[in-house]
CSV table of C-alpha atoms in Angstrom, one decimal:
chain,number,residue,atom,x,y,z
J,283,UNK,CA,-181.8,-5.2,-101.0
J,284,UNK,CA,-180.1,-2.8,-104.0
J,285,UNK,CA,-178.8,0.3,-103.0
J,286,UNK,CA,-177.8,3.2,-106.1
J,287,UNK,CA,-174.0,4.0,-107.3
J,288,UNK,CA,-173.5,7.1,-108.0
J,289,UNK,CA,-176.3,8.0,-110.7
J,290,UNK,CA,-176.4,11.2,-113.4
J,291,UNK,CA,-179.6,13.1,-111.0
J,292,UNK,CA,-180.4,14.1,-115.3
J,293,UNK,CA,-180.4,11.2,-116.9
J,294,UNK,CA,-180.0,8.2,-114.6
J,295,UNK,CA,-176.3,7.1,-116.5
J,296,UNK,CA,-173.6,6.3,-113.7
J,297,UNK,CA,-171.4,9.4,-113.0
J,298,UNK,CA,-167.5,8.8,-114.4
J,299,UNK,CA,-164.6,10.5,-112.9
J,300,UNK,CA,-161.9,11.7,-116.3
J,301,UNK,CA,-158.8,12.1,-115.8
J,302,UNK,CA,-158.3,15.1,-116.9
J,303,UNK,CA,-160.8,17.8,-116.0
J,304,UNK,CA,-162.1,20.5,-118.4
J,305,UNK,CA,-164.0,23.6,-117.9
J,306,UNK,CA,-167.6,23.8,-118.7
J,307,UNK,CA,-171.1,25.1,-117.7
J,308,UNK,CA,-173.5,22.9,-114.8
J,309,UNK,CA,-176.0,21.4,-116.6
J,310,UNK,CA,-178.5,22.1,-113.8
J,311,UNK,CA,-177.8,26.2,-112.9
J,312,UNK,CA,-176.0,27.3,-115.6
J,313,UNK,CA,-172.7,27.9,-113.1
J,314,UNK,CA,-169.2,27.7,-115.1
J,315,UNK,CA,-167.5,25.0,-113.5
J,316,UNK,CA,-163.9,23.2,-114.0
J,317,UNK,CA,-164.9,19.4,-113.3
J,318,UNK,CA,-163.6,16.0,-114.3
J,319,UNK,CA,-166.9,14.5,-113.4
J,320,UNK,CA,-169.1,13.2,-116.1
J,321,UNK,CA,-171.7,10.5,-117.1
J,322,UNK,CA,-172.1,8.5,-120.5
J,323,UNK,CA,-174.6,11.5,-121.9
J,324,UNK,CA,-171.9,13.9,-121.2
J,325,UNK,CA,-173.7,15.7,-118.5
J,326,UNK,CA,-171.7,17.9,-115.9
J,327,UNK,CA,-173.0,19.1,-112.4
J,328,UNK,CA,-171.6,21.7,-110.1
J,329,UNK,CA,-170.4,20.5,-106.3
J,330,UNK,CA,-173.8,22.5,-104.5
J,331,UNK,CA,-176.2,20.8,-107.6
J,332,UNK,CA,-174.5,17.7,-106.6
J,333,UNK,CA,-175.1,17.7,-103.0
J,334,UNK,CA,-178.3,19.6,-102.3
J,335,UNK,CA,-181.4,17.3,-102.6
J,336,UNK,CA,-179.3,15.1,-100.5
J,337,UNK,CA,-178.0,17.3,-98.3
J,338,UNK,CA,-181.4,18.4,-97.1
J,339,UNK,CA,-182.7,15.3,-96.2
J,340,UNK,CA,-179.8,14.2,-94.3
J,341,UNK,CA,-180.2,17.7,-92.5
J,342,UNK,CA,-183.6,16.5,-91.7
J,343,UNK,CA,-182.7,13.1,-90.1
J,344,UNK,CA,-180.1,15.0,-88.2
J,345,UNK,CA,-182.4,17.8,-86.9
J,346,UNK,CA,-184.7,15.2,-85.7
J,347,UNK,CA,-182.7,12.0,-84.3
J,348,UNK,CA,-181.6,11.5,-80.8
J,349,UNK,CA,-179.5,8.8,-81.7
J,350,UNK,CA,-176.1,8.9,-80.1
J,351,UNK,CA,-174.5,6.3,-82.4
J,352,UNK,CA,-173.2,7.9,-85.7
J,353,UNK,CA,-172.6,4.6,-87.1
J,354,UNK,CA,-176.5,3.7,-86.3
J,355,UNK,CA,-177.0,7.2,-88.2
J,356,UNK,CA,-175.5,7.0,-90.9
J,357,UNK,CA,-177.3,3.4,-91.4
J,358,UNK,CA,-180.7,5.6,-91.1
J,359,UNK,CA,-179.7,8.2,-93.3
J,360,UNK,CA,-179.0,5.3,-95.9
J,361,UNK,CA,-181.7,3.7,-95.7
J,362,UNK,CA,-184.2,6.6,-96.0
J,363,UNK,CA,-182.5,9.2,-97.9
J,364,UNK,CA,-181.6,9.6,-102.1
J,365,UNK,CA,-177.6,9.0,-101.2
J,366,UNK,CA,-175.9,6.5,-103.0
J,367,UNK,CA,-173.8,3.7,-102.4
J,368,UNK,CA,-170.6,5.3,-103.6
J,369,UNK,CA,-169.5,8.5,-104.2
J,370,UNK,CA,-167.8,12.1,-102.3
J,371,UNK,CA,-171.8,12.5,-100.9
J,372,UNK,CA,-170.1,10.2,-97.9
J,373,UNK,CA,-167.7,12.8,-97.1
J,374,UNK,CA,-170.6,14.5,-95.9
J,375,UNK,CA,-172.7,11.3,-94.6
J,376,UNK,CA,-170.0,10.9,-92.3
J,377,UNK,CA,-168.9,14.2,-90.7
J,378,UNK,CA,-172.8,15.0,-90.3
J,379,UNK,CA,-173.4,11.8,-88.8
J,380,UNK,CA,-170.5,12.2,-86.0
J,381,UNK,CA,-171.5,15.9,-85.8
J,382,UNK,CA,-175.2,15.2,-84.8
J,383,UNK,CA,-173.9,12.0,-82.3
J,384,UNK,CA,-171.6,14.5,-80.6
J,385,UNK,CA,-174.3,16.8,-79.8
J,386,UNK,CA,-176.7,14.3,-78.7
J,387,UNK,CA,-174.5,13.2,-76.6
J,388,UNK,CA,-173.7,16.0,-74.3
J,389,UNK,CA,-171.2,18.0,-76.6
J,390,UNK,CA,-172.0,21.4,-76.2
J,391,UNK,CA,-172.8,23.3,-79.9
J,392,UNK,CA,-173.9,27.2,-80.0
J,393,UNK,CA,-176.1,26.6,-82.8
J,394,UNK,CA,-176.8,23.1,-84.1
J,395,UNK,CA,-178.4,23.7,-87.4
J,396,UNK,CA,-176.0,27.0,-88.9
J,397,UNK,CA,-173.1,24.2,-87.8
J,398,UNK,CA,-174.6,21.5,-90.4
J,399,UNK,CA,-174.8,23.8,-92.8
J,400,UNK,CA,-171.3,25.1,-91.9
J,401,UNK,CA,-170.0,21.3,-92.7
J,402,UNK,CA,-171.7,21.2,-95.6
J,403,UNK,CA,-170.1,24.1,-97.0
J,404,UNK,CA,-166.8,23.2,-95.5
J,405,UNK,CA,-166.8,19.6,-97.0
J,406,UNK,CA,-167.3,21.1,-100.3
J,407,UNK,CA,-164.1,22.5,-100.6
J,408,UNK,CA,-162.4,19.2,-100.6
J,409,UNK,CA,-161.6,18.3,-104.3
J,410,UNK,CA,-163.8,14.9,-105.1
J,411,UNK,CA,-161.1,14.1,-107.6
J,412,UNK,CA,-159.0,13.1,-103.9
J,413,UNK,CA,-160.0,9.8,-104.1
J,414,UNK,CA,-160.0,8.1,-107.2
J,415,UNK,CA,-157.1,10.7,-108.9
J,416,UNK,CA,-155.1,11.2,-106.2
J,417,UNK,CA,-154.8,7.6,-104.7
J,418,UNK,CA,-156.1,8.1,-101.5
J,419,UNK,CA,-159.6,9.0,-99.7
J,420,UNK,CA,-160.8,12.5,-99.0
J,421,UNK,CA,-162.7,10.9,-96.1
J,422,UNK,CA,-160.0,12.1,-93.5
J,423,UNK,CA,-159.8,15.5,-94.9
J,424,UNK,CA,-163.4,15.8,-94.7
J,425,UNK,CA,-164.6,15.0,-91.5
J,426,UNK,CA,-161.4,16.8,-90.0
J,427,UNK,CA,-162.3,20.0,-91.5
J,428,UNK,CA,-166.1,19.5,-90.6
J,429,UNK,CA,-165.1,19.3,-87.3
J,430,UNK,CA,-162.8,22.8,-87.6
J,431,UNK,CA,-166.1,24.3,-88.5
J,432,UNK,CA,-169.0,23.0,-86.6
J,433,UNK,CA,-169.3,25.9,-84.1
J,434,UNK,CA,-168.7,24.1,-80.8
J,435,UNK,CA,-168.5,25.9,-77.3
J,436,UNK,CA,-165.8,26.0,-75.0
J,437,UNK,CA,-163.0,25.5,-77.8
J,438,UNK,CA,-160.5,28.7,-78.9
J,439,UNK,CA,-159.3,28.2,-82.3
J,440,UNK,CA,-156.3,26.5,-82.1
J,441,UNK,CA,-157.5,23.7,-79.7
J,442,UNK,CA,-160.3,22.9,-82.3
J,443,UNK,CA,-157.2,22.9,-85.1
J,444,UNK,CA,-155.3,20.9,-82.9
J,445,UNK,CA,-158.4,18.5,-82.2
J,446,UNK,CA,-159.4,18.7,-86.3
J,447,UNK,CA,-155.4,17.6,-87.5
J,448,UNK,CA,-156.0,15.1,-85.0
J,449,UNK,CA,-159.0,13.4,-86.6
J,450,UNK,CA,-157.9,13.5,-89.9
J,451,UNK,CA,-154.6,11.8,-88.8
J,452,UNK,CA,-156.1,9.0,-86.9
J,453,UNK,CA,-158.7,8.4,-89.6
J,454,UNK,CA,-156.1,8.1,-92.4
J,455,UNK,CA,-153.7,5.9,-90.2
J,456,UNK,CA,-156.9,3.3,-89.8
J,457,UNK,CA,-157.3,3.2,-93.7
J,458,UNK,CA,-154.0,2.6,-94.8
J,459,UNK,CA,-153.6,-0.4,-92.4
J,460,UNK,CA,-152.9,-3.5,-93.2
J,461,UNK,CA,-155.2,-5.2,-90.3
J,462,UNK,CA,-158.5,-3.3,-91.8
J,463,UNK,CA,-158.6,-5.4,-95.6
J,464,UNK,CA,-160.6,-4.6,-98.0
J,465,UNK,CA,-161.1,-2.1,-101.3
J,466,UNK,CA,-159.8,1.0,-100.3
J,467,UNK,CA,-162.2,3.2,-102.3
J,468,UNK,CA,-165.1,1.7,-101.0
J,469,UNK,CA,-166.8,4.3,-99.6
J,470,UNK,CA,-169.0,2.7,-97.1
J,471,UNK,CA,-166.2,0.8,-96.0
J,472,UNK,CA,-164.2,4.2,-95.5
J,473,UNK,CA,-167.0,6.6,-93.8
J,474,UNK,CA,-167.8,3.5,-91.3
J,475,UNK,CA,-163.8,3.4,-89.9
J,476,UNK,CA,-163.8,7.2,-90.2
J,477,UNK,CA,-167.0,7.7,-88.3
J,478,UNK,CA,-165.8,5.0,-85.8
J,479,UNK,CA,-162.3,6.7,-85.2
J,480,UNK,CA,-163.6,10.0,-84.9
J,481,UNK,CA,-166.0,9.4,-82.7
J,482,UNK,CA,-163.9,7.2,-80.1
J,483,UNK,CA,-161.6,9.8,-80.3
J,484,UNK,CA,-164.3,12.7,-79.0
J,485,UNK,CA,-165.3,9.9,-76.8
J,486,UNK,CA,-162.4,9.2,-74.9
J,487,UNK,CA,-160.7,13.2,-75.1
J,488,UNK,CA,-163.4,15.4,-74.6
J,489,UNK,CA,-165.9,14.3,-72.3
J,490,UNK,CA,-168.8,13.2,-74.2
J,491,UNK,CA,-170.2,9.4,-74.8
J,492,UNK,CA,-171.5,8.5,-77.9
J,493,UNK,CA,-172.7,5.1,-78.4
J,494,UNK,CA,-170.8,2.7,-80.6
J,495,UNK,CA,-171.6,-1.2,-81.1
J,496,UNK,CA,-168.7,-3.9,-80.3
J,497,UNK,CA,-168.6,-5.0,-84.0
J,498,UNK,CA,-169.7,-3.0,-87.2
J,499,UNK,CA,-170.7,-5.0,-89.7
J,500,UNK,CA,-171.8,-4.1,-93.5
J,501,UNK,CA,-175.3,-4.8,-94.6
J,502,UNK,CA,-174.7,-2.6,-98.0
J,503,UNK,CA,-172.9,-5.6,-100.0
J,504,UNK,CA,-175.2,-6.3,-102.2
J,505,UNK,CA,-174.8,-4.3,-106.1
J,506,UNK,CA,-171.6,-3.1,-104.6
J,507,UNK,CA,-169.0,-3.2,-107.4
J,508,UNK,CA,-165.9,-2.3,-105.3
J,509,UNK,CA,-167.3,-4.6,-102.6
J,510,UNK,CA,-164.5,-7.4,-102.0
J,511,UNK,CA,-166.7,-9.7,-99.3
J,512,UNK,CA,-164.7,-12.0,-97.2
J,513,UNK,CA,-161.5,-10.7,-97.6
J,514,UNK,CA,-162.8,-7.1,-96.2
J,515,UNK,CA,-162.6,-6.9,-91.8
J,516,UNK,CA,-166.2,-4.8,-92.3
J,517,UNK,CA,-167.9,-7.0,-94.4
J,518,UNK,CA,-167.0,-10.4,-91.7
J,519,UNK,CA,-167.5,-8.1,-88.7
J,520,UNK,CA,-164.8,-5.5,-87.7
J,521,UNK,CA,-164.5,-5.1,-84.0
J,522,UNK,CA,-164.4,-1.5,-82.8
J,523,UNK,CA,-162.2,-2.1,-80.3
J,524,UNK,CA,-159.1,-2.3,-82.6
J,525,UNK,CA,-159.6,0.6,-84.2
């Protein structure tokens, strides 16, 4: 089983990060854009180009699915979806994936589908050149500020700010440890702990219970470049009761 890296939608070359971003037109819309992502045929994308095939089929799997497991989820959306292995996309794999758990699971949302699209726009502001230029993954950031926007009842503004800088916190404590190895910008390895986190957090704080397996365990090894096998806790079988 192969799964794609991030791949140029124009031309099929892998997408390259520079270090140094320059200002330019999206190949795709026309849009002047200031990006530092590339591929070997020089070809530039804005963040929406990026994102929207994608983004509507995992809108689809959420819209339909009754799963309450967001780690099951995000193994469906996968599986059956254009995302690839690696890549910012899992900013948004992961904050939809809790999102649509929470409200299967009791959590009580005004209007399900204008909250997806309010993650999606929300997760777009976070600069994709986070992870690989700024040493650390936007994951956190990400699925804290997804929550802070997904239009849930029965929460004023500064309890869902409270509840969003609390996500974000927990989720970057988990990454940094030193009892979860593994490459730290793998990004399956990353949206699985954050998803995890997250969702014991809403689990055990605000009354809802979403399903979560004893041990998560990576199936997405294969044609992984970043993937560092036995000496990663998700590849051997992480147990979700230490996180």
């Amino acid at each position: 089983m192969k799964y794609a890296i991030t791949k140029c939608p124009i031309c099929g070359e892998e997408m390259i990060q520079e270090y140094v971003p320059k200002d330019t037109k999206c190949d795709v819309c026309g849009k002047n854009i200031t990006t530092n992502f590339t591929c070997q045929n020089d070809h530039h994308l804005c963040n929406d180009c990026r994102f929207e095939g994608v983004y509507n089929e995992m809108k689809q799997v959420c819209l339909t699915t009754k799963s309450r497991n967001p780690l099951e989820l995000a193994e469906i959306i996968m599986d059956s979806t254009n995302l690839s292995l690696l890549g910012c996309k899992h900013y948004l794999l992961a904050s939809l994936c809790v999102y649509t758990a929470y409200k299967n699971s009791g959590g009580r949302i005004k209007n399900f589908e204008k909250g997806l699209d309010a993650i999606k726009k929300r997760v777009l502001t976070v600069q994709t050149s986070i992870c690989k230029l700024g040493g650390f993954c936007g994951l956190p950031l990400a699925i804290g500020g997804a929550f802070q926007t997904s239009d849930i009842e029965d929460k004023n503004i500064a309890e869902i700010t409270k509840i969003a800088n609390k996500i974000s916190g927990n989720c970057m404590a988990k990454l940094i440890s030193p009892n979860f190895e593994g490459s730290n910008d793998c990004c399956i390895r990353n949206s699985a702990i954050c998803i995890a986190v997250t969702a014991k957090f809403l689990s055990n704080n605000y009354w809802v219970d979403m399903d979560l397996p004893k041990v998560m365990k990576c199936k997405y090894s294969e044609g992984n470049p970043r993937c560092n096998k036995e000496k990663c806790r998700f590849y051997v079988g992480m147990k979700i009761d230490r996180l």
